[in-house]
Coordinates of C-alpha atoms in Angstrom, one line a residue:
X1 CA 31.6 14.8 -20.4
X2 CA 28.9 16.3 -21.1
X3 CA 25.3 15.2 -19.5
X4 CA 22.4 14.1 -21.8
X5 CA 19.4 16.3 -21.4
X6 CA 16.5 14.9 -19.8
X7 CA 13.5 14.0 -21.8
X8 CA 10.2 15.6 -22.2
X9 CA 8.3 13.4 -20.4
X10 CA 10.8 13.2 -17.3
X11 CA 10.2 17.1 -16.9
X12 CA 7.1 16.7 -16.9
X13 CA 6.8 14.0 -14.1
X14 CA 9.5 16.4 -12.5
X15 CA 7.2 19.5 -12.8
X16 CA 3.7 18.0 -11.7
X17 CA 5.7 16.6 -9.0
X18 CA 6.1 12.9 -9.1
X19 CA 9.5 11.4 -8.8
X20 CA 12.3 10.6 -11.3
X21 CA 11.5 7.5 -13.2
X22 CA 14.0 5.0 -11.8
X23 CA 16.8 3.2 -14.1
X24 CA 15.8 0.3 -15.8
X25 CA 16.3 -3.0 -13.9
X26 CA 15.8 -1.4 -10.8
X27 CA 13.2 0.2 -8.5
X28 CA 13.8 3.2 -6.3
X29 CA 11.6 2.9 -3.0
X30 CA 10.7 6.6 -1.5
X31 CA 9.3 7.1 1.5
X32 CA 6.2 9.4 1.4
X33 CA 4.0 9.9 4.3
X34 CA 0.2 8.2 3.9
X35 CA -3.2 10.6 2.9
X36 CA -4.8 12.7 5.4
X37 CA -7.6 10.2 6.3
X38 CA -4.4 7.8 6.9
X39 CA -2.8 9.9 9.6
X40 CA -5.7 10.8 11.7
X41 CA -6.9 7.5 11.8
X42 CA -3.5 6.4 12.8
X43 CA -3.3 9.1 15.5
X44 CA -6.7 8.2 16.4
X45 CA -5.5 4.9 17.9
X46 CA -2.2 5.6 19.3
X47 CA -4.0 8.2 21.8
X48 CA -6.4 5.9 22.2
X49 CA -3.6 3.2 23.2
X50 CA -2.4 6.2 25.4
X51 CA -5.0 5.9 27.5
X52 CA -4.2 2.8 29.0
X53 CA -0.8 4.3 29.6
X54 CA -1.5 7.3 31.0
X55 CA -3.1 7.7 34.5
X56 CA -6.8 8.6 34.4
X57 CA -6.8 12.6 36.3
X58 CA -8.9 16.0 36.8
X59 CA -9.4 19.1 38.4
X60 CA -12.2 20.1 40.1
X61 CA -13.8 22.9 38.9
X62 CA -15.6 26.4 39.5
X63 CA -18.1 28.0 36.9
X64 CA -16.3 25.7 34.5
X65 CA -12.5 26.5 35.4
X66 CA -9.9 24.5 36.7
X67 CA -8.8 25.3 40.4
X68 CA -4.8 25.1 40.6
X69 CA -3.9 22.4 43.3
X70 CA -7.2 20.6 42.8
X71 CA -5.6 17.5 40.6
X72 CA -6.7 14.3 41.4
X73 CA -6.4 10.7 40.2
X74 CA -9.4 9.0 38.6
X75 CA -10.8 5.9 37.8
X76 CA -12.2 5.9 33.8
X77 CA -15.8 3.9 34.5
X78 CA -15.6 1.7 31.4
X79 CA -15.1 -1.6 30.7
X80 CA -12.4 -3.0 28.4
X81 CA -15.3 -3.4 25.7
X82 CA -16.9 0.3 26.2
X83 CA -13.3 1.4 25.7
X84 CA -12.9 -0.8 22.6
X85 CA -16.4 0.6 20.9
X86 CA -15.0 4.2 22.1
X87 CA -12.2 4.1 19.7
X88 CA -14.4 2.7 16.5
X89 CA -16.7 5.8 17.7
X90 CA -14.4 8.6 17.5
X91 CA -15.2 9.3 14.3
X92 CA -19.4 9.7 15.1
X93 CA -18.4 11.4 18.7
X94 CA -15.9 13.4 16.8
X95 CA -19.5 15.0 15.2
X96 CA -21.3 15.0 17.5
X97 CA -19.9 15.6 20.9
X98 CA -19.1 13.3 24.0
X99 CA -21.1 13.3 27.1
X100 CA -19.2 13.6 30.0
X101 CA -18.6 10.2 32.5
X102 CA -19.5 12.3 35.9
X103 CA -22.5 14.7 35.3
X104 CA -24.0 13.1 32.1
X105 CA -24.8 16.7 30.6
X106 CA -23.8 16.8 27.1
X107 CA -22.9 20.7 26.5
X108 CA -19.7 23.0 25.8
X109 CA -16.2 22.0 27.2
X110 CA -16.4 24.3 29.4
X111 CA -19.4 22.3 31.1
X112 CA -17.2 19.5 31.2
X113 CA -18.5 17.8 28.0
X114 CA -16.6 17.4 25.1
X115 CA -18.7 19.3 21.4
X116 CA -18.2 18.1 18.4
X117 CA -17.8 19.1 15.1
X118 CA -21.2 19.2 13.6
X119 CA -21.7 23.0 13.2
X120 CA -18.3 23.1 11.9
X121 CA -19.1 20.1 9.4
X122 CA -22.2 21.1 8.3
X123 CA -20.9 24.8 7.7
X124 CA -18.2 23.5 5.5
X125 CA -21.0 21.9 3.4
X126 CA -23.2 24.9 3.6
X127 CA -20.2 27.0 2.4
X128 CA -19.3 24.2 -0.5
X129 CA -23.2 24.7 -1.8
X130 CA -22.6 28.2 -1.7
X131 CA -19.6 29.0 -3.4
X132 CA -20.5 26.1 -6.3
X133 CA -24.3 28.3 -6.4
X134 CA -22.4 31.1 -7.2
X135 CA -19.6 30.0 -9.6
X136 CA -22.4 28.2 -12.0
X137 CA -23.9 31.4 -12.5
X138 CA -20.9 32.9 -14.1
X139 CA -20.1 35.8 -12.1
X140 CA -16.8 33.6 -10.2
X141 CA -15.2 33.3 -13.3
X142 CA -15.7 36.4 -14.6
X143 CA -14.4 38.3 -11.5
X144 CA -11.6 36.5 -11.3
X145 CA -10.7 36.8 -14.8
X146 CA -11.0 41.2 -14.4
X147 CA -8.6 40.6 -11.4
X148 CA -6.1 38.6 -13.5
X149 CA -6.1 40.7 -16.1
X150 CA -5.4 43.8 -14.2
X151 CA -3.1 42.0 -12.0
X152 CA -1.1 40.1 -14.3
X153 CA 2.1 41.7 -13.7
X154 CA 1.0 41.8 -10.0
X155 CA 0.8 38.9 -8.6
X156 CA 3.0 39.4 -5.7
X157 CA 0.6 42.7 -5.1
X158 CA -2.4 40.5 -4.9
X159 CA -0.9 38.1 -2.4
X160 CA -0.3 40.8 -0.2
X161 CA -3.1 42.0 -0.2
X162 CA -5.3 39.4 0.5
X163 CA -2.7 38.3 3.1
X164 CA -3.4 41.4 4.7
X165 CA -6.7 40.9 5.1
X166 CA -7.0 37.6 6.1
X167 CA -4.2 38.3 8.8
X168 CA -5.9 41.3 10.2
X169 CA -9.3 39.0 10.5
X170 CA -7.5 36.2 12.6
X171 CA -6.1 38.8 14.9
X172 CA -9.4 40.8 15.2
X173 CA -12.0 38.4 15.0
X174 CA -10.9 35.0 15.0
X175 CA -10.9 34.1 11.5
X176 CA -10.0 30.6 11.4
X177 CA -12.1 27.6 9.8
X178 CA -14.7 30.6 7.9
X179 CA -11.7 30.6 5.2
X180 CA -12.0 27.5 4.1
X181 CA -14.8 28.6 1.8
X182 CA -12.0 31.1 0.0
X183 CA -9.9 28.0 -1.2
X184 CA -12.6 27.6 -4.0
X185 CA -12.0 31.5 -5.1
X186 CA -8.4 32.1 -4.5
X187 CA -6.9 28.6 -6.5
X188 CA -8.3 29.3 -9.9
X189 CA -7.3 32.6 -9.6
X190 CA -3.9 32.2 -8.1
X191 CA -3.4 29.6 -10.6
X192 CA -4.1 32.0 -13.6
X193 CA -1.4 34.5 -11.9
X194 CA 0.8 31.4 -12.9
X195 CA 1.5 30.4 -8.7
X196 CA 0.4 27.0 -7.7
X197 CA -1.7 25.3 -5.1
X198 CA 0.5 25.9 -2.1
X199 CA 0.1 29.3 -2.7
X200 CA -2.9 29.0 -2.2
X201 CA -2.5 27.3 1.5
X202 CA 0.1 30.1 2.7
X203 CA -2.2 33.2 1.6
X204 CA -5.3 31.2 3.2
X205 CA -4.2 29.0 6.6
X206 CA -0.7 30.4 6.9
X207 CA -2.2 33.9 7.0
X208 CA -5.4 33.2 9.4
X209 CA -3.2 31.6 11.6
X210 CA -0.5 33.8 12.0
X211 CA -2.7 36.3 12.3
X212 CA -4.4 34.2 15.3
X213 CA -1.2 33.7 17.0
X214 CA -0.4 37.7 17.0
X215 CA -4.3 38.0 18.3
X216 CA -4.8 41.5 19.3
X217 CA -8.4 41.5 20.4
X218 CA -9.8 38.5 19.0
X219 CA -12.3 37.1 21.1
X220 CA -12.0 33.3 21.0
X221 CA -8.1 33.9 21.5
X222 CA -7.5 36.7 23.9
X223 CA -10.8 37.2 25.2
X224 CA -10.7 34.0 26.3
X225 CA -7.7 33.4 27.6
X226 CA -7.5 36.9 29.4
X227 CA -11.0 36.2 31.1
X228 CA -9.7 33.0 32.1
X229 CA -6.3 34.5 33.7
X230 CA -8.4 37.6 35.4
X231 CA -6.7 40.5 33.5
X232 CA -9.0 43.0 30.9
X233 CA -8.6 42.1 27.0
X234 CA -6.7 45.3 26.1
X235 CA -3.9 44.0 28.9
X236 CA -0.9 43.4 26.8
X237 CA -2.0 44.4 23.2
X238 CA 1.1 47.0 22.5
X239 CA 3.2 43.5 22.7
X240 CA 0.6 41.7 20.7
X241 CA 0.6 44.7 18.5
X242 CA 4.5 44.4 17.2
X243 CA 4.0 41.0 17.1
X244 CA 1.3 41.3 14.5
X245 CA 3.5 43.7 12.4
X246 CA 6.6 41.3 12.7
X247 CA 5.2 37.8 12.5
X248 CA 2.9 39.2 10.1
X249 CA 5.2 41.0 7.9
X250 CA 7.3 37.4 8.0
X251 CA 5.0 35.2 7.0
X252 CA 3.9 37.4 3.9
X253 CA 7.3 37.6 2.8
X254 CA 8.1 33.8 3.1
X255 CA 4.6 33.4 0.9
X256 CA 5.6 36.1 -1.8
X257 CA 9.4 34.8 -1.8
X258 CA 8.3 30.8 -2.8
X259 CA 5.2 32.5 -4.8
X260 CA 7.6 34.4 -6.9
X261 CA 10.1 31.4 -7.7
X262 CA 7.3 29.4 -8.4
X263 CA 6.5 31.9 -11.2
X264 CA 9.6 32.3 -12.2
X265 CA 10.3 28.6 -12.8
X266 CA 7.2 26.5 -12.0
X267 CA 9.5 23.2 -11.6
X268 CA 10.3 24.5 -8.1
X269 CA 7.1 23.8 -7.0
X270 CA 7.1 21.7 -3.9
X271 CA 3.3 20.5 -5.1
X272 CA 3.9 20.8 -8.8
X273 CA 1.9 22.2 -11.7
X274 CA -0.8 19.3 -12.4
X275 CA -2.7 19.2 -16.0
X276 CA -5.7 19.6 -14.0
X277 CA -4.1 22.9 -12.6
X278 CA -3.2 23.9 -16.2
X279 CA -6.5 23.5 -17.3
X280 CA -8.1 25.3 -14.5
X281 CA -6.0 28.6 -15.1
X282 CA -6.2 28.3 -18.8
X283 CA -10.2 28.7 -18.0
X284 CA -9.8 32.0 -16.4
X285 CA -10.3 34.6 -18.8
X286 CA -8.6 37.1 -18.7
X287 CA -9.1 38.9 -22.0
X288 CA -12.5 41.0 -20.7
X289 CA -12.5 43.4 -18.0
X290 CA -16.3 43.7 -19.0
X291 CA -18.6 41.8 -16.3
X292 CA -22.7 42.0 -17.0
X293 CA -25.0 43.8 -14.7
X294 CA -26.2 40.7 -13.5
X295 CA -23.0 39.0 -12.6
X296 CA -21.9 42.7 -10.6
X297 CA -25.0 41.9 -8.8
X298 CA -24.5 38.2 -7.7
X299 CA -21.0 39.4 -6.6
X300 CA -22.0 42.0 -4.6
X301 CA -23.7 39.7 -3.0
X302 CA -21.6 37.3 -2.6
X303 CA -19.2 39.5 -1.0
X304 CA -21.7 41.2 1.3
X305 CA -22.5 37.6 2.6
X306 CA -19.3 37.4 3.8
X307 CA -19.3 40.6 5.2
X308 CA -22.2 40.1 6.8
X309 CA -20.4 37.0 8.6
X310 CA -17.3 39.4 9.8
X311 CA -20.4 41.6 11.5
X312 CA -22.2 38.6 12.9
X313 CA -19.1 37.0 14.6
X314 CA -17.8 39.6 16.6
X315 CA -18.6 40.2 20.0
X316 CA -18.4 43.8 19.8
X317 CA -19.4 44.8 23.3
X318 CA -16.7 42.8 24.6
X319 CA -13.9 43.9 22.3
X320 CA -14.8 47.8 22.7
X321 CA -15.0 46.9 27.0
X322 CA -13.5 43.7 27.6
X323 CA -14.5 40.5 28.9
X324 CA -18.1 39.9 30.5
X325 CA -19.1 43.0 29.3
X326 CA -23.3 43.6 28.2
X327 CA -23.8 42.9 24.6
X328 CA -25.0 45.6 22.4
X329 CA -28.5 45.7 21.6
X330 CA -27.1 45.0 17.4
X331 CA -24.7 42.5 18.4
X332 CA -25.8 39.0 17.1
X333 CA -23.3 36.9 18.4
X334 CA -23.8 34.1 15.7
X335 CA -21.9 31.1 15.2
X336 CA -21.9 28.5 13.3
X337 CA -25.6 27.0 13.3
X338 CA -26.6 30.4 12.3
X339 CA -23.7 30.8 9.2
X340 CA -25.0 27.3 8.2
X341 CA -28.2 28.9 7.8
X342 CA -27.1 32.4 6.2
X343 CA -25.1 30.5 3.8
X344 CA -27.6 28.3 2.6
X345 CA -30.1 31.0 2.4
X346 CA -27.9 32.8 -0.1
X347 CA -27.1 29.8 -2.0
X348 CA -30.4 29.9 -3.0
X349 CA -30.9 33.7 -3.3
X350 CA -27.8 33.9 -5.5
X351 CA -29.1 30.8 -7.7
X352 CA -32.3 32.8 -8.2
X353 CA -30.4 35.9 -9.4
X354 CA -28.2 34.0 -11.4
X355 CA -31.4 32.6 -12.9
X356 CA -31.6 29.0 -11.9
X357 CA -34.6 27.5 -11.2
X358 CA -35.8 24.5 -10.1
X359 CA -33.8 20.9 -10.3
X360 CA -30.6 23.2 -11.7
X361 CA -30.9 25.2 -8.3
X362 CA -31.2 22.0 -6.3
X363 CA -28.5 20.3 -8.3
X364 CA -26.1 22.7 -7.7
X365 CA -26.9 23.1 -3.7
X366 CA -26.2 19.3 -3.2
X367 CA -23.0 19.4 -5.8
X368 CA -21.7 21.7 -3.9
X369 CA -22.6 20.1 -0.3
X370 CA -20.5 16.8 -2.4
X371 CA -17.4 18.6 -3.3
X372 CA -16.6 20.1 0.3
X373 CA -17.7 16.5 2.2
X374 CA -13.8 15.0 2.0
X375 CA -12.8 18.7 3.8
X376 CA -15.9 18.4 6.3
X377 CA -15.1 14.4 7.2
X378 CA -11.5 15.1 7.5
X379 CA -12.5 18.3 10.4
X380 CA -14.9 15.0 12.4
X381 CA -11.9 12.6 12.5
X382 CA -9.6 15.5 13.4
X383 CA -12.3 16.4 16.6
X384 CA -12.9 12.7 17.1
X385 CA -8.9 12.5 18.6
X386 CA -10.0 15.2 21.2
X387 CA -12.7 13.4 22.1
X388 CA -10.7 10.0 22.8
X389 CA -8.6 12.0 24.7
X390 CA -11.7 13.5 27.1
X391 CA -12.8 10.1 26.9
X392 CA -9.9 8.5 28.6
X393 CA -9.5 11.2 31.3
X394 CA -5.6 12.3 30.2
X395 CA -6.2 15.5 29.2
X396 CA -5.9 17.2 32.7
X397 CA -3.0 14.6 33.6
X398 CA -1.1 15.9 30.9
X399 CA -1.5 19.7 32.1
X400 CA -0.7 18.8 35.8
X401 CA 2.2 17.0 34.4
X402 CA 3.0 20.5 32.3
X403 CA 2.2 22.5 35.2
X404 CA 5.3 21.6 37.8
X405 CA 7.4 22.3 34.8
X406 CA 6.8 26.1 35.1
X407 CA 6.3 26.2 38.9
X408 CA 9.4 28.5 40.5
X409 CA 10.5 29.7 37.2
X410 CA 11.4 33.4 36.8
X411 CA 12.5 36.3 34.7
X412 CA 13.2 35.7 31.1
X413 CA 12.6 31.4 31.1
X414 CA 8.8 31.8 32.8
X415 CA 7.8 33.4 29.3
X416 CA 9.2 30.6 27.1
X417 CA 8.0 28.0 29.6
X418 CA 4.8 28.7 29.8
X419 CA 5.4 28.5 25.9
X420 CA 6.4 25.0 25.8
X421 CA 3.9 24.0 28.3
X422 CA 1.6 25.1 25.9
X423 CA 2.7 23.6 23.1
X424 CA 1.8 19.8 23.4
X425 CA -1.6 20.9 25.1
X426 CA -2.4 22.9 22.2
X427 CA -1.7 19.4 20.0
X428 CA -4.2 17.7 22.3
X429 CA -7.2 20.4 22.4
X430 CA -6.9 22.6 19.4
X431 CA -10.0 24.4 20.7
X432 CA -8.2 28.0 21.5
X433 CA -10.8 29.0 23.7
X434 CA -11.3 25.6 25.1
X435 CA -7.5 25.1 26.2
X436 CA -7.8 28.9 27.7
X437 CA -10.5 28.2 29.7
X438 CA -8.6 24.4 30.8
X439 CA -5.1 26.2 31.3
X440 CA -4.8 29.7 32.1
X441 CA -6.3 29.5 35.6
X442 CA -3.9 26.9 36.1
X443 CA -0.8 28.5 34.6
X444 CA -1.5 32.6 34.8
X445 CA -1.0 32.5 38.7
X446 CA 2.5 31.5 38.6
X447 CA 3.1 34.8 36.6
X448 CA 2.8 36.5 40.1
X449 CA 5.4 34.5 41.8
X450 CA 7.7 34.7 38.8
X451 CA 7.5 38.8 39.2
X452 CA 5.9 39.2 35.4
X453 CA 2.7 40.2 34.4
X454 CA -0.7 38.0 33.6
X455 CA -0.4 39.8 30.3
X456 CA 2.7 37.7 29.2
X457 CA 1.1 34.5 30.3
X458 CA -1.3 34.7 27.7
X459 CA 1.1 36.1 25.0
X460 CA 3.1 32.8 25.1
X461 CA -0.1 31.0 25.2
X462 CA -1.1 32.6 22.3
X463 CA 2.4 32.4 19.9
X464 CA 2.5 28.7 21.2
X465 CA -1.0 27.6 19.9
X466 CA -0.2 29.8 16.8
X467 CA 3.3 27.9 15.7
X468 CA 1.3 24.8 16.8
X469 CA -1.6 25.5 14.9
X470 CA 0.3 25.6 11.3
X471 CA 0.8 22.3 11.4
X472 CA -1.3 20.0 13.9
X473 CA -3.0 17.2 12.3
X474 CA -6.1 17.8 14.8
X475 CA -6.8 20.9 13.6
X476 CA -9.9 21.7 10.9
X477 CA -8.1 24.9 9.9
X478 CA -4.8 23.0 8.7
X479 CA -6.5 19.0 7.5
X480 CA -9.3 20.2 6.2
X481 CA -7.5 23.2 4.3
X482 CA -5.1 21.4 2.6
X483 CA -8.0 18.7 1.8
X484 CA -9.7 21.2 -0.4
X485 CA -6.5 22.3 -1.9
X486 CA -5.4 18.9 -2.9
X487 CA -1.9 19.5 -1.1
X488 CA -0.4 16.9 0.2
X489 CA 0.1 16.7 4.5
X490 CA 3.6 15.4 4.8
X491 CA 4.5 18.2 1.4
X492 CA 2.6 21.3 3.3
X493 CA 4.6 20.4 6.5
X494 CA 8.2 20.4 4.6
X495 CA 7.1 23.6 3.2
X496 CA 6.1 25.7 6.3
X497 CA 9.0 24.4 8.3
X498 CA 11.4 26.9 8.0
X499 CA 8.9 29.6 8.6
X500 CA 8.0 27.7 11.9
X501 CA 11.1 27.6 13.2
X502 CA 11.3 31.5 12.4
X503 CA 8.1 32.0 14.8
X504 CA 9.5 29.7 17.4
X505 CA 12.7 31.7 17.3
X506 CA 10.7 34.7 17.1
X507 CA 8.4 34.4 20.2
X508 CA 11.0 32.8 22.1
X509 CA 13.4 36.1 22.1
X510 CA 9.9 38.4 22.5
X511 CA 9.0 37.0 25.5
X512 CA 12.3 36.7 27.4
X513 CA 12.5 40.6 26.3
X514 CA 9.5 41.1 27.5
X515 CA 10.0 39.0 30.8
X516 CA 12.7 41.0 31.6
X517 CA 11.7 44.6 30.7

């Protein structure tokens, strides 16, 4: 018999995502997991509530390092109350930083204080007022429109391409929470190339952080974490070389693959095709590849500006020599209290070009600051679970509970368990170069009584923050992503999963090869 068709309106709902409307006389219950702000604050509490499980422990330390063998128990000096007013302040310490119980000195992890996320969170608005400067004057829409129109029979061209890039600049120089000013650019555009939003969140997170977890040089991944384990940066990189091609290579394929369906038939879109979405790519224009002198002009510089950031961010010195080395007399070193200000100072510049003056130019600085707040108070209550965590004194009990797992290991398992020791640590401080500097003095020793190499020791460190990194809720790279692409958590995480368990898979056969060769 055959099957009525199903109306209009149900493909519709079908398309833009929502679920089948249910039979008359009877209601369908789904499960769907709660917002963003929902899940932190519910993870907020249960590691708070962990804290009264979990014994209270630390290691001393040396010039900010944990010495192996040096655990202790602890006693947390705070009263039922303080620990009460802790949790409501994870949020406000989640900005701006914890002081720490013992020495009082409110300064980097490594000091033994907790930072918070202010320079992130007032970079994200810095980068919001930026990016909204520049797409009032015109010269947005109008490049992305030439790109579409060359491109639109390319898509799959431009995916890689900016993949590419975005890849290479995780592995080189750490390019992680900078892209979350490209969501702005890339969704109108990938949108008018008839993909959708999640698209959007492979080419951007899925590619920074794979590109992180294959690190080949990057200094807040391996610099870190080979300082930390005693070995020079460039130990290793033939490994973490291959690893970039391959897990690279993967994750663009799984993007292009679900990119290409999606174009093909945009009802297999795990996000859907909202009207909102329609109407932004139907306001890409891509009938003129003409763009005005002035516009070529406010895009050069907005391009140069994030050039300039590249530049800024790298410690060259150390990459060409290694860790500790002298920086160059033209290294800068900036981070981001410094991009705050470079971003703010060509919002301006760029509204001046674009000729706006006066209330318009304000108006747009503060609209933009508005439209990336959600983003920028979803990366605080992300930090603010770290910080209950360093609060509560678990975070070292939890390493020194990881660490006798790897202890007398050899050969091919030491690789994959230093892997999976990494793996909930990486949950708990999604700081990369704040869990290198906590772990690997701890963990890169035991390489030498397994018979491998220091080198491999930070390889697994670095595939098993990677995997965890593409989908930890208390990461800024990952909540506050999908936050400005309007994709739902609990969707994004269904969508990735296959990929992750490709990467697991992936570094779990690299380094028992490489254990054993």
């Amino acid at each position: 018999m055959t099957q009525p068709s199903p109306s209009p309106a149900t493909e519709a709902a079908h398309v833009a995502g929502a679920p089948d409307p249910a039979p008359a006389g009877r209601r369908r219950r789904r499960f769907a997991l709660p917002n963003t702000y929902a899940i932190l604050v519910a993870l907020t509490a249960v590691v708070w509530a962990l804290g009264f499980v979990v014994p209270a422990g630390q290691y001393d330390l040396v010039d900010g390092a944990p010495v192996p063998g040096s655990y202790h128990h602890v006693e947390v000096d705070a009263s039922f109350g303080d620990r009460v007013l802790d949790l409501f302040q994870a949020p406000v310490n989640g900005l701006y930083g914890v002081e720490d119980p013992g020495s009082g000195f409110v300064g980097p992890y490594e000091s033994g204080s907790l930072t918070g996320a202010a320079g992130v969170f007032l970079f994200v608005l810095a980068i919001g007022a930026f990016i909204v400067t520049t797409t009032r004057t015109g010269a947005v829409d109008a490049g992305i429109g030439r790109v579409a129109a060359r491109f639109r029979d390319r898509g799959a061209a431009v995916i890689v391409a900016l993949m590419v890039l975005i890849t290479l600049g995780g592995s080189t120089f750490g390019l992680g929470e900078e892209t979350l000013g490209f969501y702005a650019i890339l969704i109108p555009l990938l949108l008018s190339l008839g993909f959708d939003r999640m698209t959007a969140v492979g080419v951007v997170l899925v590619g920074s952080v794979v590109g992180n977890m294959a690190s080949t040089v990057n200094p807040f991944m391996t610099g870190a974490a080979s300082d930390a384990a005693g070995i020079p940066i460039g130990q290793g990189i033939g490994l973490r070389a291959l690893l970039l091609v391959v897990f690279g290579g993967l994750a663009i394929a799984y993007v292009v693959r679900y990119s290409v369906r999606v174009r093909r038939d945009p009802s297999r879109s795990v996000v859907g095709i909202s009207a909102e979405d329609a109407e932004l790519a139907a306001g890409v224009d891509t009938g003129s590849l003409v763009m005005s002198g002035r516009q070529k002009v406010v895009i050069t510089l907005f391009a140069a500006t994030f050039a300039f950031m590249v530049f800024a961010l790298v410690p060259w010195a150390q990459v060409v020599h290694g860790p500790g080395a002298a920086s160059y007399g033209w290294q800068l070193d900036w981070y981001f209290p410094e991009l705050t200000a470079l971003f703010l100072v060509m919002a301006v510049v760029i509204g001046l070009v674009g000729r706006m003056r006066g209330e318009a130019l304000v108006g747009s600085v503060l609209a933009g600051a508005s439209e990336f707040l959600g983003a920028a108070l979803v990366i605080v209550l992300a930090r603010g679970i770290t910080v209950v965590m360093h609060n509560a004194l678990i975070t070292d009990t939890v390493l020194h509970a990881l660490e006798g797992l790897v202890s007398g290991a050899g050969g091919g398992a030491f690789g994959v368990l230093v892997y999976l020791v990494n793996v909930p640590m990486s949950f708990l401080v999604p700081s990369s170069s704040g869990l290198a500097t906590l772990a690997m003095p701890v963990l890169a020793p035991l390489a030498d009584f397994a018979g491998v190499g220091r080198d491999l020791v930070v390889t697994a460190f670095q595939c098993a923050v990677g995997t965890v990194a593409l989908v930890t809720p208390t990461s800024a790279i990952v909540m506050g992503g999908l936050s400005l692409a309007k994709v739902p958590y609990g969707r994004y995480v269904r969508w990735v999963l296959p990929l992750l368990a490709v990467l697991v898979v992936g570094s779990f056969a690299t380094l028992m090869l490489a254990a054993l060769l």
